[in-house]
PDB file of C-alpha atoms in Angstrom:
ATOM      1  CA  SER F 291     105.227  48.190 137.615  1.00  0.00           C
ATOM      2  CA  ALA F 292     101.819  48.753 136.062  1.00  0.00           C
ATOM      3  CA  VAL F 293     100.818  47.521 132.631  1.00  0.00           C
ATOM      4  CA  ILE F 294      98.887  50.253 130.897  1.00  0.00           C
ATOM      5  CA  SER F 295      97.271  49.962 127.509  1.00  0.00           C
ATOM      6  CA  GLN F 296      95.737  52.656 125.377  1.00  0.00           C
ATOM      7  CA  LYS F 297      93.381  52.451 122.436  1.00  0.00           C
ATOM      8  CA  PRO F 298      93.700  53.534 119.723  1.00  0.00           C
ATOM      9  CA  SER F 299      97.476  53.701 119.400  1.00  0.00           C
ATOM     10  CA  ARG F 300      97.117  56.270 116.632  1.00  0.00           C
ATOM     11  CA  ASP F 301      94.421  57.890 114.538  1.00  0.00           C
ATOM     12  CA  ILE F 302      93.923  60.423 111.803  1.00  0.00           C
ATOM     13  CA  CYS F 303      90.767  62.476 112.191  1.00  0.00           C
ATOM     14  CA  GLN F 304      88.931  65.214 110.373  1.00  0.00           C
ATOM     15  CA  ARG F 305      88.476  68.590 112.017  1.00  0.00           C
ATOM     16  CA  GLY F 306      85.190  69.011 113.826  1.00  0.00           C
ATOM     17  CA  THR F 307      84.948  65.364 114.827  1.00  0.00           C
ATOM     18  CA  SER F 308      85.588  63.790 118.239  1.00  0.00           C
ATOM     19  CA  LEU F 309      87.804  60.912 119.330  1.00  0.00           C
ATOM     20  CA  THR F 310      87.598  58.892 122.536  1.00  0.00           C
ATOM     21  CA  ILE F 311      90.812  57.398 123.881  1.00  0.00           C
ATOM     22  CA  GLN F 312      90.675  54.484 126.279  1.00  0.00           C
ATOM     23  CA  CYS F 313      93.139  53.680 129.045  1.00  0.00           C
ATOM     24  CA  GLN F 314      93.158  50.301 130.782  1.00  0.00           C
ATOM     25  CA  VAL F 315      95.383  49.372 133.745  1.00  0.00           C
ATOM     26  CA  ASP F 316      96.111  45.835 134.891  1.00  0.00           C
ATOM     27  CA  SER F 317      95.529  46.647 138.567  1.00  0.00           C
ATOM     28  CA  GLN F 318      93.497  49.053 140.662  1.00  0.00           C
ATOM     29  CA  VAL F 319      95.077  52.459 141.026  1.00  0.00           C
ATOM     30  CA  THR F 320      94.079  55.514 142.976  1.00  0.00           C
ATOM     31  CA  MET F 321      95.353  58.215 140.683  1.00  0.00           C
ATOM     32  CA  MET F 322      94.949  58.379 136.912  1.00  0.00           C
ATOM     33  CA  PHE F 323      96.022  61.293 134.787  1.00  0.00           C
ATOM     34  CA  TRP F 324      95.801  62.441 131.192  1.00  0.00           C
ATOM     35  CA  TYR F 325      98.674  64.305 129.585  1.00  0.00           C
ATOM     36  CA  ARG F 326      99.226  65.916 126.222  1.00  0.00           C
ATOM     37  CA  GLN F 327     102.583  66.004 124.480  1.00  0.00           C
ATOM     38  CA  GLN F 328     102.580  68.318 121.497  1.00  0.00           C
ATOM     39  CA  PRO F 329     105.177  67.757 118.800  1.00  0.00           C
ATOM     40  CA  GLY F 330     108.671  68.375 120.117  1.00  0.00           C
ATOM     41  CA  GLN F 331     107.437  69.481 123.515  1.00  0.00           C
ATOM     42  CA  SER F 332     107.200  68.206 127.049  1.00  0.00           C
ATOM     43  CA  LEU F 333     104.194  66.768 128.798  1.00  0.00           C
ATOM     44  CA  THR F 334     101.343  68.971 129.906  1.00  0.00           C
ATOM     45  CA  LEU F 335      98.826  67.700 132.418  1.00  0.00           C
ATOM     46  CA  ILE F 336      95.280  67.945 131.099  1.00  0.00           C
ATOM     47  CA  ALA F 337      93.388  66.588 134.084  1.00  0.00           C
ATOM     48  CA  THR F 338      93.246  64.136 136.929  1.00  0.00           C
ATOM     49  CA  ALA F 339      90.624  61.455 136.390  1.00  0.00           C
ATOM     50  CA  ASN F 340      88.754  60.886 139.638  1.00  0.00           C
ATOM     51  CA  GLN F 341      86.860  57.685 140.200  1.00  0.00           C
ATOM     52  CA  GLY F 342      83.215  58.340 140.877  1.00  0.00           C
ATOM     53  CA  SER F 343      83.382  62.102 140.453  1.00  0.00           C
ATOM     54  CA  GLU F 344      84.165  64.757 137.891  1.00  0.00           C
ATOM     55  CA  ALA F 345      87.719  65.101 136.653  1.00  0.00           C
ATOM     56  CA  THR F 346      89.937  67.911 137.922  1.00  0.00           C
ATOM     57  CA  TYR F 347      91.155  70.032 135.019  1.00  0.00           C
ATOM     58  CA  GLU F 348      94.319  72.084 134.793  1.00  0.00           C
ATOM     59  CA  SER F 349      94.373  75.689 133.740  1.00  0.00           C
ATOM     60  CA  GLY F 350      93.705  75.987 130.027  1.00  0.00           C
ATOM     61  CA  PHE F 351      91.728  72.753 129.731  1.00  0.00           C
ATOM     62  CA  VAL F 352      87.956  72.492 130.032  1.00  0.00           C
ATOM     63  CA  ILE F 353      85.484  69.676 130.369  1.00  0.00           C
ATOM     64  CA  ASP F 354      83.559  70.583 127.215  1.00  0.00           C
ATOM     65  CA  LYS F 355      86.674  70.116 125.112  1.00  0.00           C
ATOM     66  CA  PHE F 356      88.185  67.151 126.988  1.00  0.00           C
ATOM     67  CA  PRO F 357      85.457  65.200 128.759  1.00  0.00           C
ATOM     68  CA  ILE F 358      86.851  62.414 130.927  1.00  0.00           C
ATOM     69  CA  SER F 359      85.224  59.377 132.413  1.00  0.00           C
ATOM     70  CA  ARG F 360      86.500  57.065 135.110  1.00  0.00           C
ATOM     71  CA  PRO F 361      83.896  54.448 135.904  1.00  0.00           C
ATOM     72  CA  ASN F 362      86.206  52.255 138.016  1.00  0.00           C
ATOM     73  CA  LEU F 363      89.739  51.980 139.398  1.00  0.00           C
ATOM     74  CA  THR F 364      91.250  50.372 136.297  1.00  0.00           C
ATOM     75  CA  PHE F 365      89.741  52.288 133.380  1.00  0.00           C
ATOM     76  CA  SER F 366      89.398  55.814 132.060  1.00  0.00           C
ATOM     77  CA  THR F 367      88.539  57.560 128.812  1.00  0.00           C
ATOM     78  CA  LEU F 368      89.499  60.935 127.406  1.00  0.00           C
ATOM     79  CA  THR F 369      87.501  62.463 124.572  1.00  0.00           C
ATOM     80  CA  VAL F 370      88.970  65.147 122.365  1.00  0.00           C
ATOM     81  CA  SER F 371      85.934  67.045 121.108  1.00  0.00           C
ATOM     82  CA  ASN F 372      85.383  69.190 118.054  1.00  0.00           C
ATOM     83  CA  MET F 373      88.955  68.652 116.976  1.00  0.00           C
ATOM     84  CA  SER F 374      91.147  71.125 115.153  1.00  0.00           C
ATOM     85  CA  PRO F 375      94.670  70.684 113.756  1.00  0.00           C
ATOM     86  CA  GLU F 376      96.008  72.258 116.961  1.00  0.00           C
ATOM     87  CA  ASP F 377      94.827  69.147 118.814  1.00  0.00           C
ATOM     88  CA  SER F 378      97.337  67.023 116.905  1.00  0.00           C
ATOM     89  CA  SER F 379      99.393  65.559 119.694  1.00  0.00           C
ATOM     90  CA  ILE F 380     100.293  62.486 121.675  1.00  0.00           C
ATOM     91  CA  TYR F 381      97.841  61.831 124.486  1.00  0.00           C
ATOM     92  CA  LEU F 382      99.228  59.844 127.390  1.00  0.00           C
ATOM     93  CA  CYS F 383      97.454  58.092 130.199  1.00  0.00           C
ATOM     94  CA  SER F 384      99.355  57.829 133.453  1.00  0.00           C
ATOM     95  CA  VAL F 385      98.774  56.165 136.805  1.00  0.00           C
ATOM     96  CA  GLU F 386     100.354  56.752 140.139  1.00  0.00           C
ATOM     97  CA  TYR F 387     100.680  54.424 143.050  1.00  0.00           C
ATOM     98  CA  ARG F 388     100.875  55.794 146.532  1.00  0.00           C
ATOM     99  CA  GLN F 389     101.730  53.964 149.732  1.00  0.00           C
ATOM    100  CA  GLY F 390     105.456  53.773 149.220  1.00  0.00           C
ATOM    101  CA  ARG F 391     105.736  53.704 145.450  1.00  0.00           C
ATOM    102  CA  GLN F 392     105.143  57.354 144.563  1.00  0.00           C
ATOM    103  CA  THR F 393     105.873  56.774 140.931  1.00  0.00           C
ATOM    104  CA  GLN F 394     103.969  57.520 137.768  1.00  0.00           C
ATOM    105  CA  TYR F 395     103.704  54.947 135.031  1.00  0.00           C
ATOM    106  CA  PHE F 396     102.755  55.893 131.528  1.00  0.00           C
ATOM    107  CA  GLY F 397     100.811  54.228 128.809  1.00  0.00           C
ATOM    108  CA  PRO F 398     102.278  53.985 125.305  1.00  0.00           C
ATOM    109  CA  GLY F 399     100.321  57.020 124.156  1.00  0.00           C
ATOM    110  CA  THR F 400      97.799  57.746 121.426  1.00  0.00           C
ATOM    111  CA  ARG F 401      99.149  59.655 118.441  1.00  0.00           C
ATOM    112  CA  LEU F 402      96.471  61.895 117.026  1.00  0.00           C
ATOM    113  CA  LEU F 403      96.681  63.773 113.758  1.00  0.00           C
ATOM    114  CA  VAL F 404      93.860  66.153 112.902  1.00  0.00           C
ATOM    115  CA  LEU F 405      93.525  67.227 109.287  1.00  0.00           C
TER     116      LEU F 405
ATOM    117  CA  ALA R  48     104.367  76.044 142.789  1.00  0.00           C
ATOM    118  CA  GLN R  49     107.112  73.904 141.390  1.00  0.00           C
ATOM    119  CA  SER R  50     109.006  74.269 138.164  1.00  0.00           C
ATOM    120  CA  VAL R  51     111.667  72.271 136.383  1.00  0.00           C
ATOM    121  CA  THR R  52     114.383  73.593 134.110  1.00  0.00           C
ATOM    122  CA  GLN R  53     116.394  71.357 131.852  1.00  0.00           C
ATOM    123  CA  LEU R  54     119.282  73.483 130.819  1.00  0.00           C
ATOM    124  CA  ASP R  55     120.124  71.747 127.565  1.00  0.00           C
ATOM    125  CA  SER R  56     117.587  71.083 124.842  1.00  0.00           C
ATOM    126  CA  GLN R  57     120.003  68.852 122.928  1.00  0.00           C
ATOM    127  CA  VAL R  58     123.159  67.017 123.926  1.00  0.00           C
ATOM    128  CA  PRO R  59     125.218  65.366 121.184  1.00  0.00           C
ATOM    129  CA  VAL R  60     127.884  62.971 122.425  1.00  0.00           C
ATOM    130  CA  PHE R  61     130.094  60.255 120.973  1.00  0.00           C
ATOM    131  CA  GLU R  62     129.560  56.637 121.847  1.00  0.00           C
ATOM    132  CA  GLU R  63     131.380  55.481 125.005  1.00  0.00           C
ATOM    133  CA  ALA R  64     131.834  59.058 126.208  1.00  0.00           C
ATOM    134  CA  PRO R  65     130.395  60.204 129.557  1.00  0.00           C
ATOM    135  CA  VAL R  66     127.303  62.386 129.613  1.00  0.00           C
ATOM    136  CA  GLU R  67     125.534  64.656 132.076  1.00  0.00           C
ATOM    137  CA  LEU R  68     122.023  65.959 131.539  1.00  0.00           C
ATOM    138  CA  ARG R  69     121.263  68.887 133.765  1.00  0.00           C
ATOM    139  CA  CYS R  70     118.095  69.528 135.712  1.00  0.00           C
ATOM    140  CA  ASN R  71     117.265  72.257 138.197  1.00  0.00           C
ATOM    141  CA  TYR R  72     114.026  72.649 140.047  1.00  0.00           C
ATOM    142  CA  SER R  73     112.318  75.215 142.209  1.00  0.00           C
ATOM    143  CA  SER R  74     109.990  74.420 145.047  1.00  0.00           C
ATOM    144  CA  SER R  75     109.118  75.814 148.424  1.00  0.00           C
ATOM    145  CA  VAL R  76     108.392  72.365 149.845  1.00  0.00           C
ATOM    146  CA  SER R  77     109.993  68.939 149.961  1.00  0.00           C
ATOM    147  CA  VAL R  78     110.000  67.172 146.632  1.00  0.00           C
ATOM    148  CA  TYR R  79     110.308  63.879 144.892  1.00  0.00           C
ATOM    149  CA  LEU R  80     112.467  63.906 141.763  1.00  0.00           C
ATOM    150  CA  PHE R  81     112.369  61.697 138.699  1.00  0.00           C
ATOM    151  CA  TRP R  82     114.060  61.092 135.383  1.00  0.00           C
ATOM    152  CA  TYR R  83     112.077  59.528 132.560  1.00  0.00           C
ATOM    153  CA  VAL R  84     113.266  58.400 129.141  1.00  0.00           C
ATOM    154  CA  GLN R  85     111.240  58.397 125.964  1.00  0.00           C
ATOM    155  CA  TYR R  86     112.582  56.392 123.063  1.00  0.00           C
ATOM    156  CA  PRO R  87     111.409  57.316 119.569  1.00  0.00           C
ATOM    157  CA  ASN R  88     107.715  56.582 119.058  1.00  0.00           C
ATOM    158  CA  GLN R  89     107.324  55.122 122.531  1.00  0.00           C
ATOM    159  CA  GLY R  90     105.838  56.153 125.865  1.00  0.00           C
ATOM    160  CA  LEU R  91     107.751  57.314 128.914  1.00  0.00           C
ATOM    161  CA  GLN R  92     109.756  54.912 131.033  1.00  0.00           C
ATOM    162  CA  LEU R  93     111.029  55.646 134.525  1.00  0.00           C
ATOM    163  CA  LEU R  94     114.830  55.721 134.715  1.00  0.00           C
ATOM    164  CA  LEU R  95     115.222  56.538 138.375  1.00  0.00           C
ATOM    165  CA  LYS R  96     113.695  58.453 141.234  1.00  0.00           C
ATOM    166  CA  TYR R  97     114.694  60.199 144.420  1.00  0.00           C
ATOM    167  CA  LEU R  98     112.231  59.973 147.281  1.00  0.00           C
ATOM    168  CA  SER R  99     114.456  60.210 150.353  1.00  0.00           C
ATOM    169  CA  GLY R 100     117.679  58.864 151.816  1.00  0.00           C
ATOM    170  CA  SER R 101     120.892  58.633 149.837  1.00  0.00           C
ATOM    171  CA  THR R 102     121.322  61.552 147.483  1.00  0.00           C
ATOM    172  CA  LEU R 103     122.982  59.374 144.842  1.00  0.00           C
ATOM    173  CA  VAL R 104     120.352  57.369 143.037  1.00  0.00           C
ATOM    174  CA  LYS R 105     121.085  54.560 140.628  1.00  0.00           C
ATOM    175  CA  GLY R 106     118.658  53.663 137.901  1.00  0.00           C
ATOM    176  CA  ILE R 107     118.291  51.373 134.960  1.00  0.00           C
ATOM    177  CA  ASN R 108     120.629  51.158 131.965  1.00  0.00           C
ATOM    178  CA  GLY R 109     123.634  52.394 133.959  1.00  0.00           C
ATOM    179  CA  PHE R 110     122.241  55.859 134.683  1.00  0.00           C
ATOM    180  CA  GLU R 111     122.555  57.615 138.013  1.00  0.00           C
ATOM    181  CA  ALA R 112     121.548  60.990 139.377  1.00  0.00           C
ATOM    182  CA  GLU R 113     122.551  63.051 142.374  1.00  0.00           C
ATOM    183  CA  PHE R 114     120.142  65.143 144.389  1.00  0.00           C
ATOM    184  CA  ASN R 115     121.730  68.381 145.538  1.00  0.00           C
ATOM    185  CA  LYS R 116     119.366  70.237 147.809  1.00  0.00           C
ATOM    186  CA  SER R 117     121.500  73.357 148.205  1.00  0.00           C
ATOM    187  CA  GLN R 118     121.775  73.774 144.444  1.00  0.00           C
ATOM    188  CA  THR R 119     118.246  72.466 143.804  1.00  0.00           C
ATOM    189  CA  SER R 120     119.615  70.179 141.134  1.00  0.00           C
ATOM    190  CA  PHE R 121     119.133  66.584 140.056  1.00  0.00           C
ATOM    191  CA  HIS R 122     121.577  65.993 137.226  1.00  0.00           C
ATOM    192  CA  LEU R 123     121.564  62.701 135.338  1.00  0.00           C
ATOM    193  CA  ARG R 124     124.849  60.995 134.477  1.00  0.00           C
ATOM    194  CA  LYS R 125     126.155  57.974 132.657  1.00  0.00           C
ATOM    195  CA  PRO R 126     129.888  57.163 132.470  1.00  0.00           C
ATOM    196  CA  SER R 127     129.743  55.588 129.008  1.00  0.00           C
ATOM    197  CA  VAL R 128     126.846  55.979 126.611  1.00  0.00           C
ATOM    198  CA  HIS R 129     125.666  53.667 123.849  1.00  0.00           C
ATOM    199  CA  ILE R 130     123.980  54.374 120.562  1.00  0.00           C
ATOM    200  CA  SER R 131     120.833  52.862 122.088  1.00  0.00           C
ATOM    201  CA  ASP R 132     120.725  55.649 124.689  1.00  0.00           C
ATOM    202  CA  THR R 133     119.620  58.074 121.989  1.00  0.00           C
ATOM    203  CA  ALA R 134     116.282  59.333 123.290  1.00  0.00           C
ATOM    204  CA  GLU R 135     114.470  62.213 124.942  1.00  0.00           C
ATOM    205  CA  TYR R 136     115.057  62.544 128.686  1.00  0.00           C
ATOM    206  CA  PHE R 137     112.623  64.307 130.980  1.00  0.00           C
ATOM    207  CA  CYS R 138     113.287  65.512 134.494  1.00  0.00           C
ATOM    208  CA  ALA R 139     110.210  65.754 136.713  1.00  0.00           C
ATOM    209  CA  VAL R 140     109.310  66.929 140.202  1.00  0.00           C
ATOM    210  CA  SER R 141     106.361  66.421 142.494  1.00  0.00           C
ATOM    211  CA  ASP R 142     105.810  67.658 145.993  1.00  0.00           C
ATOM    212  CA  THR R 143     105.672  65.025 148.685  1.00  0.00           C
ATOM    213  CA  GLY R 144     102.171  65.888 149.726  1.00  0.00           C
ATOM    214  CA  GLY R 145     100.435  66.466 146.432  1.00  0.00           C
ATOM    215  CA  PHE R 146      99.618  64.496 143.346  1.00  0.00           C
ATOM    216  CA  LYS R 147     100.885  66.514 140.418  1.00  0.00           C
ATOM    217  CA  THR R 148     104.127  65.855 138.636  1.00  0.00           C
ATOM    218  CA  ILE R 149     105.682  68.720 136.714  1.00  0.00           C
ATOM    219  CA  PHE R 150     107.894  67.852 133.757  1.00  0.00           C
ATOM    220  CA  GLY R 151     110.802  69.728 132.292  1.00  0.00           C
ATOM    221  CA  ALA R 152     110.996  70.565 128.616  1.00  0.00           C
ATOM    222  CA  GLY R 153     113.171  67.567 127.881  1.00  0.00           C
ATOM    223  CA  THR R 154     116.736  67.024 126.694  1.00  0.00           C
ATOM    224  CA  ARG R 155     117.388  65.169 123.502  1.00  0.00           C
ATOM    225  CA  LEU R 156     120.444  62.951 123.872  1.00  0.00           C
ATOM    226  CA  PHE R 157     121.970  62.035 120.551  1.00  0.00           C
ATOM    227  CA  VAL R 158     124.742  59.449 120.667  1.00  0.00           C
ATOM    228  CA  LYS R 159     126.999  59.351 117.641  1.00  0.00           C
ATOM    229  CA  ALA R 160     129.197  56.472 116.503  1.00  0.00           C
TER     230      ALA R 160
END
C-alpha cells in the first residue's frame, strides 16, 4: 500500500485567509485526488490533480477557490482560498494505482477550522 | 452516473453480536466496489474490495462482503464484532473504465459492551 502524508495535520484559520495543504506519496502514482469531508458527512471529490496540466474540478468546485498544483508524480498541493467558516472540513488527499491494483489510498487528512 | 446508498446511518450492536451494514449501488456499467473504514480522528482505510471473480470477498479484521449483481448490493458483514470496530464505514463504487470513486453517506457502527 502507499504511504501518504499530509501537512498540516490540522489548522485554525481566520476568514479571508488562505491555506495550502501538501500531500506527499512515497512512490510515483498516476492518479491523485483531493476530497472534502464536511462534519458528519461523506467524502466529496473536489478535483483530480493531473501531473503537468491543470486539475480537473468537479461540479461545484472552481480553480479560483481551490487551486491545485501537481509538479511531479509524488506531490500535490491544494489551496483553500479566501476561507469562510463553511470551508471548515477535513481535506483528504488520495492516490489510486492502476494496472491491477485499482484501489484508492487515503492520506490522514487535514482538519481545517475557519473562524 | 453511479450512486451509492447506505441504508443505515447508524447501527448500534452489542459486542460479539453479528452485524450487517447495507450498501446498494446504481450503475449502468460494470463496477468495482469497496468498503472503507474510518476510525475516530483518522483517515480512511480500505477494508475490502470487489474487482472480479468470487462474489464473496474477505477483508481485514474479519469483515467480508458479498457482491450481488441482481440486487445491486454489496453488504458488509462480520460474525462477531468488537468494541474496537466502532467506526464510520463507507461503501464506494467506481466504474471499471473511469477514475472516479463515489462514496456513500457512511454508516456509523457503534459497538456496545
